Amino acid sequence: VKTTSNSPIRKGILFNLNPSTKAIVPYGFFQSSGLGFGLVLPKNVNLMYSLTPFLKSVLIRLLLGDVWLKCRGEKRSINARFGLKQSTKNLSFALAVFNLFSTFCSSLPFLTAGLNHGHIFYSISLKTRALPCFTFYFNQFYVNKIKLIPAYLLINLDAVAIAYWIMSDGSYKKGAMILCTDSFNLRDVCLLIGILHYKFALNCTIRKKKNNQYRIYIRRDSMENLRSMVMTYMHPHFLYKIRKFG
């Protein structure tokens, strides 16, 4: 849907906006679905979108993995959008994430196809509009388009974030947990390990996958602590990642 100056979106009809109202409502109250309304919305509507504390935790965790934030610049948009791509075998997880962030999306998740070693594989993708509430995290996590770990993560990383981290990039191996952090440099992986140890008392080490790629290994003796902490927030499809070790 194109949002011309005369369109019902610009006039606020589709959003039931009444510029002459004198009703007092909390700022950020506007959180209705935007599916089908196009990528571009009026500036005053964009500013009404906000992330709840729970969604902030989910987004922070997802940003530790393959989820991306992109900002196209002043010519297109000064704000960032959030995107996710998952294998079709993880369809239920992708849909669960979409259900959480559907307020910020203009369209439903869509199917994509690609080649990997000569074989066709399918993925499910989703992306949001470019909104100010995502731009804050783009500025925190990206420097010159390179994803880094912000120092404030020590405060904001919680059980919800770790649960989504495991679901997206965790791997259960011989009673322990491996967190894939391939996209981060050694300094940032060490910072993450420090946070996991200091804040959650998890016994972690670094494992080198190949040149300049490092992963976090959570030892078996910390799995019971990890399991009790994240179980409530795990999607049923991924409970096998925190199963009892044997």
PDB file of C-alpha atoms in Angstrom:
ATOM      1  CA  VAL A   1       0.000   0.000   0.000  1.00  0.00           C
ATOM      2  CA  LYS A   2       1.511   3.320  -1.052  1.00  0.00           C
ATOM      3  CA  THR A   3       1.100   6.117   1.420  1.00  0.00           C
ATOM      4  CA  THR A   4       0.484   9.194  -0.709  1.00  0.00           C
ATOM      5  CA  SER A   5      -0.579  12.462   0.864  1.00  0.00           C
ATOM      6  CA  ASN A   6      -4.203  11.645   0.064  1.00  0.00           C
ATOM      7  CA  SER A   7      -4.134   8.032   1.165  1.00  0.00           C
ATOM      8  CA  PRO A   8      -6.293   6.843   4.092  1.00  0.00           C
ATOM      9  CA  ILE A   9      -3.111   5.953   5.995  1.00  0.00           C
ATOM     10  CA  ARG A  10      -1.773   9.515   5.774  1.00  0.00           C
ATOM     11  CA  LYS A  11      -5.147  10.832   6.835  1.00  0.00           C
ATOM     12  CA  GLY A  12      -5.147   8.496   9.811  1.00  0.00           C
ATOM     13  CA  ILE A  13      -8.354   6.737   8.790  1.00  0.00           C
ATOM     14  CA  LEU A  14      -6.979   3.197   8.931  1.00  0.00           C
ATOM     15  CA  PHE A  15      -5.471   3.852  12.344  1.00  0.00           C
ATOM     16  CA  ASN A  16      -8.506   5.644  13.759  1.00  0.00           C
ATOM     17  CA  LEU A  17      -6.369   8.678  14.540  1.00  0.00           C
ATOM     18  CA  ASN A  18      -8.321  11.739  15.583  1.00  0.00           C
ATOM     19  CA  PRO A  19      -6.105  14.852  15.659  1.00  0.00           C
ATOM     20  CA  SER A  20      -8.789  16.914  17.365  1.00  0.00           C
ATOM     21  CA  THR A  21      -9.352  14.563  20.307  1.00  0.00           C
ATOM     22  CA  LYS A  22      -8.649  15.835  23.807  1.00  0.00           C
ATOM     23  CA  ALA A  23      -8.561  12.391  25.410  1.00  0.00           C
ATOM     24  CA  ILE A  24      -5.572  11.647  27.612  1.00  0.00           C
ATOM     25  CA  VAL A  25      -3.848   8.356  26.781  1.00  0.00           C
ATOM     26  CA  PRO A  26      -0.423   6.983  27.761  1.00  0.00           C
ATOM     27  CA  TYR A  27       2.330   7.784  25.273  1.00  0.00           C
ATOM     28  CA  GLY A  28       3.070   4.683  23.166  1.00  0.00           C
ATOM     29  CA  PHE A  29      -0.490   3.376  23.582  1.00  0.00           C
ATOM     30  CA  PHE A  30      -0.749   2.823  19.823  1.00  0.00           C
ATOM     31  CA  GLN A  31       0.298  -0.795  19.264  1.00  0.00           C
ATOM     32  CA  SER A  32      -2.284  -2.170  16.818  1.00  0.00           C
ATOM     33  CA  SER A  33      -1.328  -4.465  13.930  1.00  0.00           C
ATOM     34  CA  GLY A  34       0.135  -2.801  10.867  1.00  0.00           C
ATOM     35  CA  LEU A  35      -0.122  -5.792   8.509  1.00  0.00           C
ATOM     36  CA  GLY A  36      -1.058  -4.754   4.997  1.00  0.00           C
ATOM     37  CA  PHE A  37      -0.499  -1.031   5.544  1.00  0.00           C
ATOM     38  CA  GLY A  38       2.809  -0.841   3.646  1.00  0.00           C
ATOM     39  CA  LEU A  39       6.346  -0.149   4.807  1.00  0.00           C
ATOM     40  CA  VAL A  40       6.065   3.647   5.158  1.00  0.00           C
ATOM     41  CA  LEU A  41       3.902   5.195   7.856  1.00  0.00           C
ATOM     42  CA  PRO A  42       3.428   8.794   9.002  1.00  0.00           C
ATOM     43  CA  LYS A  43       6.187  10.007  11.315  1.00  0.00           C
ATOM     44  CA  ASN A  44       3.806  10.595  14.221  1.00  0.00           C
ATOM     45  CA  VAL A  45       2.610   6.978  13.923  1.00  0.00           C
ATOM     46  CA  ASN A  46       6.178   5.605  13.823  1.00  0.00           C
ATOM     47  CA  LEU A  47       6.929   7.368  17.092  1.00  0.00           C
ATOM     48  CA  MET A  48       4.023   5.611  18.791  1.00  0.00           C
ATOM     49  CA  TYR A  49       5.593   2.175  18.390  1.00  0.00           C
ATOM     50  CA  SER A  50       7.572   0.996  21.412  1.00  0.00           C
ATOM     51  CA  LEU A  51       9.059  -2.249  22.719  1.00  0.00           C
ATOM     52  CA  THR A  52       7.834  -3.762  25.973  1.00  0.00           C
ATOM     53  CA  PRO A  53      10.495  -4.902  28.489  1.00  0.00           C
ATOM     54  CA  PHE A  54       9.861  -8.512  27.421  1.00  0.00           C
ATOM     55  CA  LEU A  55      10.328  -7.705  23.713  1.00  0.00           C
ATOM     56  CA  LYS A  56      13.505  -5.781  24.524  1.00  0.00           C
ATOM     57  CA  SER A  57      14.925  -8.919  26.179  1.00  0.00           C
ATOM     58  CA  VAL A  58      13.932 -11.076  23.205  1.00  0.00           C
ATOM     59  CA  LEU A  59      15.433  -8.630  20.701  1.00  0.00           C
ATOM     60  CA  ILE A  60      18.704  -8.359  22.637  1.00  0.00           C
ATOM     61  CA  ARG A  61      19.077 -12.129  22.639  1.00  0.00           C
ATOM     62  CA  LEU A  62      18.221 -12.509  18.988  1.00  0.00           C
ATOM     63  CA  LEU A  63      20.830  -9.890  18.142  1.00  0.00           C
ATOM     64  CA  LEU A  64      23.469 -12.169  19.685  1.00  0.00           C
ATOM     65  CA  GLY A  65      22.757 -14.583  16.823  1.00  0.00           C
ATOM     66  CA  ASP A  66      21.910 -14.324  13.135  1.00  0.00           C
ATOM     67  CA  VAL A  67      19.153 -11.739  13.493  1.00  0.00           C
ATOM     68  CA  TRP A  68      20.011  -8.448  11.829  1.00  0.00           C
ATOM     69  CA  LEU A  69      19.210  -4.772  12.074  1.00  0.00           C
ATOM     70  CA  LYS A  70      19.687  -2.599   9.004  1.00  0.00           C
ATOM     71  CA  CYS A  71      19.557   1.134   8.506  1.00  0.00           C
ATOM     72  CA  ARG A  72      19.488   2.293   4.887  1.00  0.00           C
ATOM     73  CA  GLY A  73      20.571   5.856   5.555  1.00  0.00           C
ATOM     74  CA  GLU A  74      19.034   9.266   5.085  1.00  0.00           C
ATOM     75  CA  LYS A  75      18.023   8.780   1.433  1.00  0.00           C
ATOM     76  CA  ARG A  76      15.607   5.976   2.295  1.00  0.00           C
ATOM     77  CA  SER A  77      15.111   5.892   6.053  1.00  0.00           C
ATOM     78  CA  ILE A  78      17.012   7.149   9.076  1.00  0.00           C
ATOM     79  CA  ASN A  79      15.534   4.299  11.125  1.00  0.00           C
ATOM     80  CA  ALA A  80      16.467   0.619  11.349  1.00  0.00           C
ATOM     81  CA  ARG A  81      14.439  -2.494  10.636  1.00  0.00           C
ATOM     82  CA  PHE A  82      14.722  -5.916  12.265  1.00  0.00           C
ATOM     83  CA  GLY A  83      14.920  -9.157  10.256  1.00  0.00           C
ATOM     84  CA  LEU A  84      15.126 -12.885  10.902  1.00  0.00           C
ATOM     85  CA  LYS A  85      15.744 -15.957   8.702  1.00  0.00           C
ATOM     86  CA  GLN A  86      15.344 -19.540   9.922  1.00  0.00           C
ATOM     87  CA  SER A  87      15.384 -22.963   8.291  1.00  0.00           C
ATOM     88  CA  THR A  88      11.899 -24.299   7.534  1.00  0.00           C
ATOM     89  CA  LYS A  89      12.532 -27.031  10.110  1.00  0.00           C
ATOM     90  CA  ASN A  90      12.383 -24.221  12.674  1.00  0.00           C
ATOM     91  CA  LEU A  91       9.127 -22.857  11.270  1.00  0.00           C
ATOM     92  CA  SER A  92       7.375 -22.953  14.647  1.00  0.00           C
ATOM     93  CA  PHE A  93      10.122 -20.818  16.199  1.00  0.00           C
ATOM     94  CA  ALA A  94      10.036 -18.290  13.342  1.00  0.00           C
ATOM     95  CA  LEU A  95       6.263 -18.000  13.692  1.00  0.00           C
ATOM     96  CA  ALA A  96       6.586 -17.580  17.457  1.00  0.00           C
ATOM     97  CA  VAL A  97       8.988 -14.669  16.907  1.00  0.00           C
ATOM     98  CA  PHE A  98       6.627 -13.206  14.298  1.00  0.00           C
ATOM     99  CA  ASN A  99       3.731 -13.412  16.753  1.00  0.00           C
ATOM    100  CA  LEU A 100       5.784 -11.363  19.203  1.00  0.00           C
ATOM    101  CA  PHE A 101       6.802  -8.713  16.666  1.00  0.00           C
ATOM    102  CA  SER A 102       3.805  -8.757  14.274  1.00  0.00           C
ATOM    103  CA  THR A 103       2.780  -5.310  15.529  1.00  0.00           C
ATOM    104  CA  PHE A 104       5.897  -3.927  13.863  1.00  0.00           C
ATOM    105  CA  CYS A 105       5.547  -5.845  10.556  1.00  0.00           C
ATOM    106  CA  SER A 106       3.875  -4.804   7.320  1.00  0.00           C
ATOM    107  CA  SER A 107       3.602  -8.336   5.907  1.00  0.00           C
ATOM    108  CA  LEU A 108       3.471 -11.994   6.927  1.00  0.00           C
ATOM    109  CA  PRO A 109       6.621 -14.199   7.038  1.00  0.00           C
ATOM    110  CA  PHE A 110       7.679 -15.364   3.579  1.00  0.00           C
ATOM    111  CA  LEU A 111       9.479 -18.346   2.076  1.00  0.00           C
ATOM    112  CA  THR A 112      12.918 -17.999   0.461  1.00  0.00           C
ATOM    113  CA  ALA A 113      15.109 -20.484  -1.392  1.00  0.00           C
ATOM    114  CA  GLY A 114      18.881 -20.709  -1.752  1.00  0.00           C
ATOM    115  CA  LEU A 115      21.720 -23.019  -2.788  1.00  0.00           C
ATOM    116  CA  ASN A 116      24.111 -24.671  -0.332  1.00  0.00           C
ATOM    117  CA  HIS A 117      26.789 -26.946  -1.809  1.00  0.00           C
ATOM    118  CA  GLY A 118      24.597 -27.514  -4.844  1.00  0.00           C
ATOM    119  CA  HIS A 119      21.461 -28.342  -2.851  1.00  0.00           C
ATOM    120  CA  ILE A 120      18.343 -26.191  -2.652  1.00  0.00           C
ATOM    121  CA  PHE A 121      17.311 -25.260   0.877  1.00  0.00           C
ATOM    122  CA  TYR A 122      14.304 -23.293   2.036  1.00  0.00           C
ATOM    123  CA  SER A 123      14.040 -20.706   4.765  1.00  0.00           C
ATOM    124  CA  ILE A 124      11.308 -18.700   6.431  1.00  0.00           C
ATOM    125  CA  SER A 125      12.024 -14.974   6.749  1.00  0.00           C
ATOM    126  CA  LEU A 126      10.407 -11.967   8.342  1.00  0.00           C
ATOM    127  CA  LYS A 127      11.200  -8.307   8.615  1.00  0.00           C
ATOM    128  CA  THR A 128       9.696  -5.290  10.306  1.00  0.00           C
ATOM    129  CA  ARG A 129       9.223  -1.708   9.275  1.00  0.00           C
ATOM    130  CA  ALA A 130      12.032   0.772   9.878  1.00  0.00           C
ATOM    131  CA  LEU A 131      11.114   2.294  13.235  1.00  0.00           C
ATOM    132  CA  PRO A 132      12.767   4.483  15.884  1.00  0.00           C
ATOM    133  CA  CYS A 133      12.397   1.757  18.544  1.00  0.00           C
ATOM    134  CA  PHE A 134      14.785  -0.447  16.516  1.00  0.00           C
ATOM    135  CA  THR A 135      17.179   2.373  15.648  1.00  0.00           C
ATOM    136  CA  PHE A 136      18.271   2.631  19.291  1.00  0.00           C
ATOM    137  CA  TYR A 137      19.486  -0.997  19.235  1.00  0.00           C
ATOM    138  CA  PHE A 138      21.091  -0.560  15.810  1.00  0.00           C
ATOM    139  CA  ASN A 139      23.189   2.274  17.244  1.00  0.00           C
ATOM    140  CA  GLN A 140      24.078   0.141  20.276  1.00  0.00           C
ATOM    141  CA  PHE A 141      25.025  -3.075  18.466  1.00  0.00           C
ATOM    142  CA  TYR A 142      26.555  -1.811  15.202  1.00  0.00           C
ATOM    143  CA  VAL A 143      29.675   0.264  14.572  1.00  0.00           C
ATOM    144  CA  ASN A 144      30.474   0.894  10.894  1.00  0.00           C
ATOM    145  CA  LYS A 145      27.970  -1.874  10.025  1.00  0.00           C
ATOM    146  CA  ILE A 146      29.875  -4.418  12.165  1.00  0.00           C
ATOM    147  CA  LYS A 147      27.948  -6.094  14.983  1.00  0.00           C
ATOM    148  CA  LEU A 148      29.563  -5.677  18.411  1.00  0.00           C
ATOM    149  CA  ILE A 149      28.593  -6.392  22.017  1.00  0.00           C
ATOM    150  CA  PRO A 150      27.535  -3.195  23.843  1.00  0.00           C
ATOM    151  CA  ALA A 151      28.810  -2.724  27.383  1.00  0.00           C
ATOM    152  CA  TYR A 152      25.295  -2.169  28.775  1.00  0.00           C
ATOM    153  CA  LEU A 153      24.467  -5.810  27.962  1.00  0.00           C
ATOM    154  CA  LEU A 154      25.668  -6.655  31.472  1.00  0.00           C
ATOM    155  CA  ILE A 155      22.519  -5.006  32.804  1.00  0.00           C
ATOM    156  CA  ASN A 156      20.070  -6.066  30.098  1.00  0.00           C
ATOM    157  CA  LEU A 157      20.940  -9.724  29.546  1.00  0.00           C
ATOM    158  CA  ASP A 158      18.386 -11.803  31.470  1.00  0.00           C
ATOM    159  CA  ALA A 159      16.797 -15.281  31.516  1.00  0.00           C
ATOM    160  CA  VAL A 160      14.441 -14.421  28.638  1.00  0.00           C
ATOM    161  CA  ALA A 161      17.361 -13.307  26.471  1.00  0.00           C
ATOM    162  CA  ILE A 162      19.367 -16.447  27.260  1.00  0.00           C
ATOM    163  CA  ALA A 163      16.382 -18.700  26.438  1.00  0.00           C
ATOM    164  CA  TYR A 164      16.023 -17.142  22.988  1.00  0.00           C
ATOM    165  CA  TRP A 165      19.792 -17.273  22.543  1.00  0.00           C
ATOM    166  CA  ILE A 166      19.690 -21.036  23.113  1.00  0.00           C
ATOM    167  CA  MET A 167      16.702 -21.539  20.810  1.00  0.00           C
ATOM    168  CA  SER A 168      18.328 -19.590  18.002  1.00  0.00           C
ATOM    169  CA  ASP A 169      22.020 -20.489  18.301  1.00  0.00           C
ATOM    170  CA  GLY A 170      22.390 -23.111  21.030  1.00  0.00           C
ATOM    171  CA  SER A 171      23.511 -26.692  20.471  1.00  0.00           C
ATOM    172  CA  TYR A 172      23.259 -29.519  23.017  1.00  0.00           C
ATOM    173  CA  LYS A 173      26.362 -31.713  23.016  1.00  0.00           C
ATOM    174  CA  LYS A 174      27.219 -34.523  25.442  1.00  0.00           C
ATOM    175  CA  GLY A 175      25.325 -32.990  28.321  1.00  0.00           C
ATOM    176  CA  ALA A 176      26.704 -29.483  27.778  1.00  0.00           C
ATOM    177  CA  MET A 177      25.675 -26.418  25.758  1.00  0.00           C
ATOM    178  CA  ILE A 178      27.471 -24.698  22.887  1.00  0.00           C
ATOM    179  CA  LEU A 179      26.427 -21.156  21.980  1.00  0.00           C
ATOM    180  CA  CYS A 180      27.375 -20.195  18.439  1.00  0.00           C
ATOM    181  CA  THR A 181      29.026 -16.781  18.510  1.00  0.00           C
ATOM    182  CA  ASP A 182      30.850 -17.063  15.191  1.00  0.00           C
ATOM    183  CA  SER A 183      30.041 -13.502  14.115  1.00  0.00           C
ATOM    184  CA  PHE A 184      31.752 -11.899  17.142  1.00  0.00           C
ATOM    185  CA  ASN A 185      35.436 -11.301  17.726  1.00  0.00           C
ATOM    186  CA  LEU A 186      37.401 -12.857  20.577  1.00  0.00           C
ATOM    187  CA  ARG A 187      37.074  -9.769  22.778  1.00  0.00           C
ATOM    188  CA  ASP A 188      33.276  -9.799  22.559  1.00  0.00           C
ATOM    189  CA  VAL A 189      33.067 -13.562  23.182  1.00  0.00           C
ATOM    190  CA  CYS A 190      35.176 -13.084  26.321  1.00  0.00           C
ATOM    191  CA  LEU A 191      32.846 -10.270  27.401  1.00  0.00           C
ATOM    192  CA  LEU A 192      29.810 -12.549  26.965  1.00  0.00           C
ATOM    193  CA  ILE A 193      31.475 -15.307  28.980  1.00  0.00           C
ATOM    194  CA  GLY A 194      32.228 -12.814  31.727  1.00  0.00           C
ATOM    195  CA  ILE A 195      28.572 -11.755  31.850  1.00  0.00           C
ATOM    196  CA  LEU A 196      27.334 -15.371  31.945  1.00  0.00           C
ATOM    197  CA  HIS A 197      29.755 -16.188  34.777  1.00  0.00           C
ATOM    198  CA  TYR A 198      29.322 -13.006  36.810  1.00  0.00           C
ATOM    199  CA  LYS A 199      25.557 -12.569  36.471  1.00  0.00           C
ATOM    200  CA  PHE A 200      24.319 -16.173  36.221  1.00  0.00           C
ATOM    201  CA  ALA A 201      27.126 -18.242  37.801  1.00  0.00           C
ATOM    202  CA  LEU A 202      27.518 -20.342  34.639  1.00  0.00           C
ATOM    203  CA  ASN A 203      30.786 -22.215  34.169  1.00  0.00           C
ATOM    204  CA  CYS A 204      31.884 -21.379  30.608  1.00  0.00           C
ATOM    205  CA  THR A 205      34.941 -21.722  28.396  1.00  0.00           C
ATOM    206  CA  ILE A 206      35.868 -20.713  24.845  1.00  0.00           C
ATOM    207  CA  ARG A 207      36.126 -23.188  21.989  1.00  0.00           C
ATOM    208  CA  LYS A 208      37.751 -22.173  18.737  1.00  0.00           C
ATOM    209  CA  LYS A 209      35.885 -23.351  15.653  1.00  0.00           C
ATOM    210  CA  LYS A 210      38.340 -22.054  13.052  1.00  0.00           C
ATOM    211  CA  ASN A 211      40.381 -18.928  12.396  1.00  0.00           C
ATOM    212  CA  ASN A 212      38.743 -15.913  14.057  1.00  0.00           C
ATOM    213  CA  GLN A 213      35.601 -17.841  15.013  1.00  0.00           C
ATOM    214  CA  TYR A 214      34.917 -18.662  18.654  1.00  0.00           C
ATOM    215  CA  ARG A 215      32.060 -20.330  20.510  1.00  0.00           C
ATOM    216  CA  ILE A 216      30.932 -20.428  24.128  1.00  0.00           C
ATOM    217  CA  TYR A 217      30.896 -23.813  25.864  1.00  0.00           C
ATOM    218  CA  ILE A 218      28.711 -24.085  28.988  1.00  0.00           C
ATOM    219  CA  ARG A 219      29.938 -27.043  31.038  1.00  0.00           C
ATOM    220  CA  ARG A 220      27.824 -29.926  32.255  1.00  0.00           C
ATOM    221  CA  ASP A 221      28.019 -28.828  35.885  1.00  0.00           C
ATOM    222  CA  SER A 222      26.127 -25.632  34.986  1.00  0.00           C
ATOM    223  CA  MET A 223      23.365 -27.232  32.926  1.00  0.00           C
ATOM    224  CA  GLU A 224      20.950 -27.772  35.813  1.00  0.00           C
ATOM    225  CA  ASN A 225      21.268 -24.110  36.753  1.00  0.00           C
ATOM    226  CA  LEU A 226      20.801 -23.096  33.115  1.00  0.00           C
ATOM    227  CA  ARG A 227      17.814 -25.403  32.673  1.00  0.00           C
ATOM    228  CA  SER A 228      15.933 -24.078  35.703  1.00  0.00           C
ATOM    229  CA  MET A 229      16.593 -20.510  34.591  1.00  0.00           C
ATOM    230  CA  VAL A 230      15.330 -20.716  30.987  1.00  0.00           C
ATOM    231  CA  MET A 231      12.781 -23.552  30.982  1.00  0.00           C
ATOM    232  CA  THR A 232       9.788 -21.213  31.408  1.00  0.00           C
ATOM    233  CA  TYR A 233      10.675 -19.233  28.281  1.00  0.00           C
ATOM    234  CA  MET A 234      11.647 -22.092  25.940  1.00  0.00           C
ATOM    235  CA  HIS A 235       9.441 -22.923  22.958  1.00  0.00           C
ATOM    236  CA  PRO A 236       8.403 -26.643  23.120  1.00  0.00           C
ATOM    237  CA  HIS A 237      10.136 -27.313  19.793  1.00  0.00           C
ATOM    238  CA  PHE A 238      13.516 -26.528  21.380  1.00  0.00           C
ATOM    239  CA  LEU A 239      13.251 -28.254  24.756  1.00  0.00           C
ATOM    240  CA  TYR A 240      15.587 -30.981  23.465  1.00  0.00           C
ATOM    241  CA  LYS A 241      18.414 -28.432  23.680  1.00  0.00           C
ATOM    242  CA  ILE A 242      18.210 -28.367  27.480  1.00  0.00           C
ATOM    243  CA  ARG A 243      17.293 -32.022  28.081  1.00  0.00           C
ATOM    244  CA  LYS A 244      18.692 -33.964  31.011  1.00  0.00           C
ATOM    245  CA  PHE A 245      22.219 -34.968  30.231  1.00  0.00           C
ATOM    246  CA  GLY A 246      23.070 -38.599  30.031  1.00  0.00           C
TER     247      GLY A 246
END
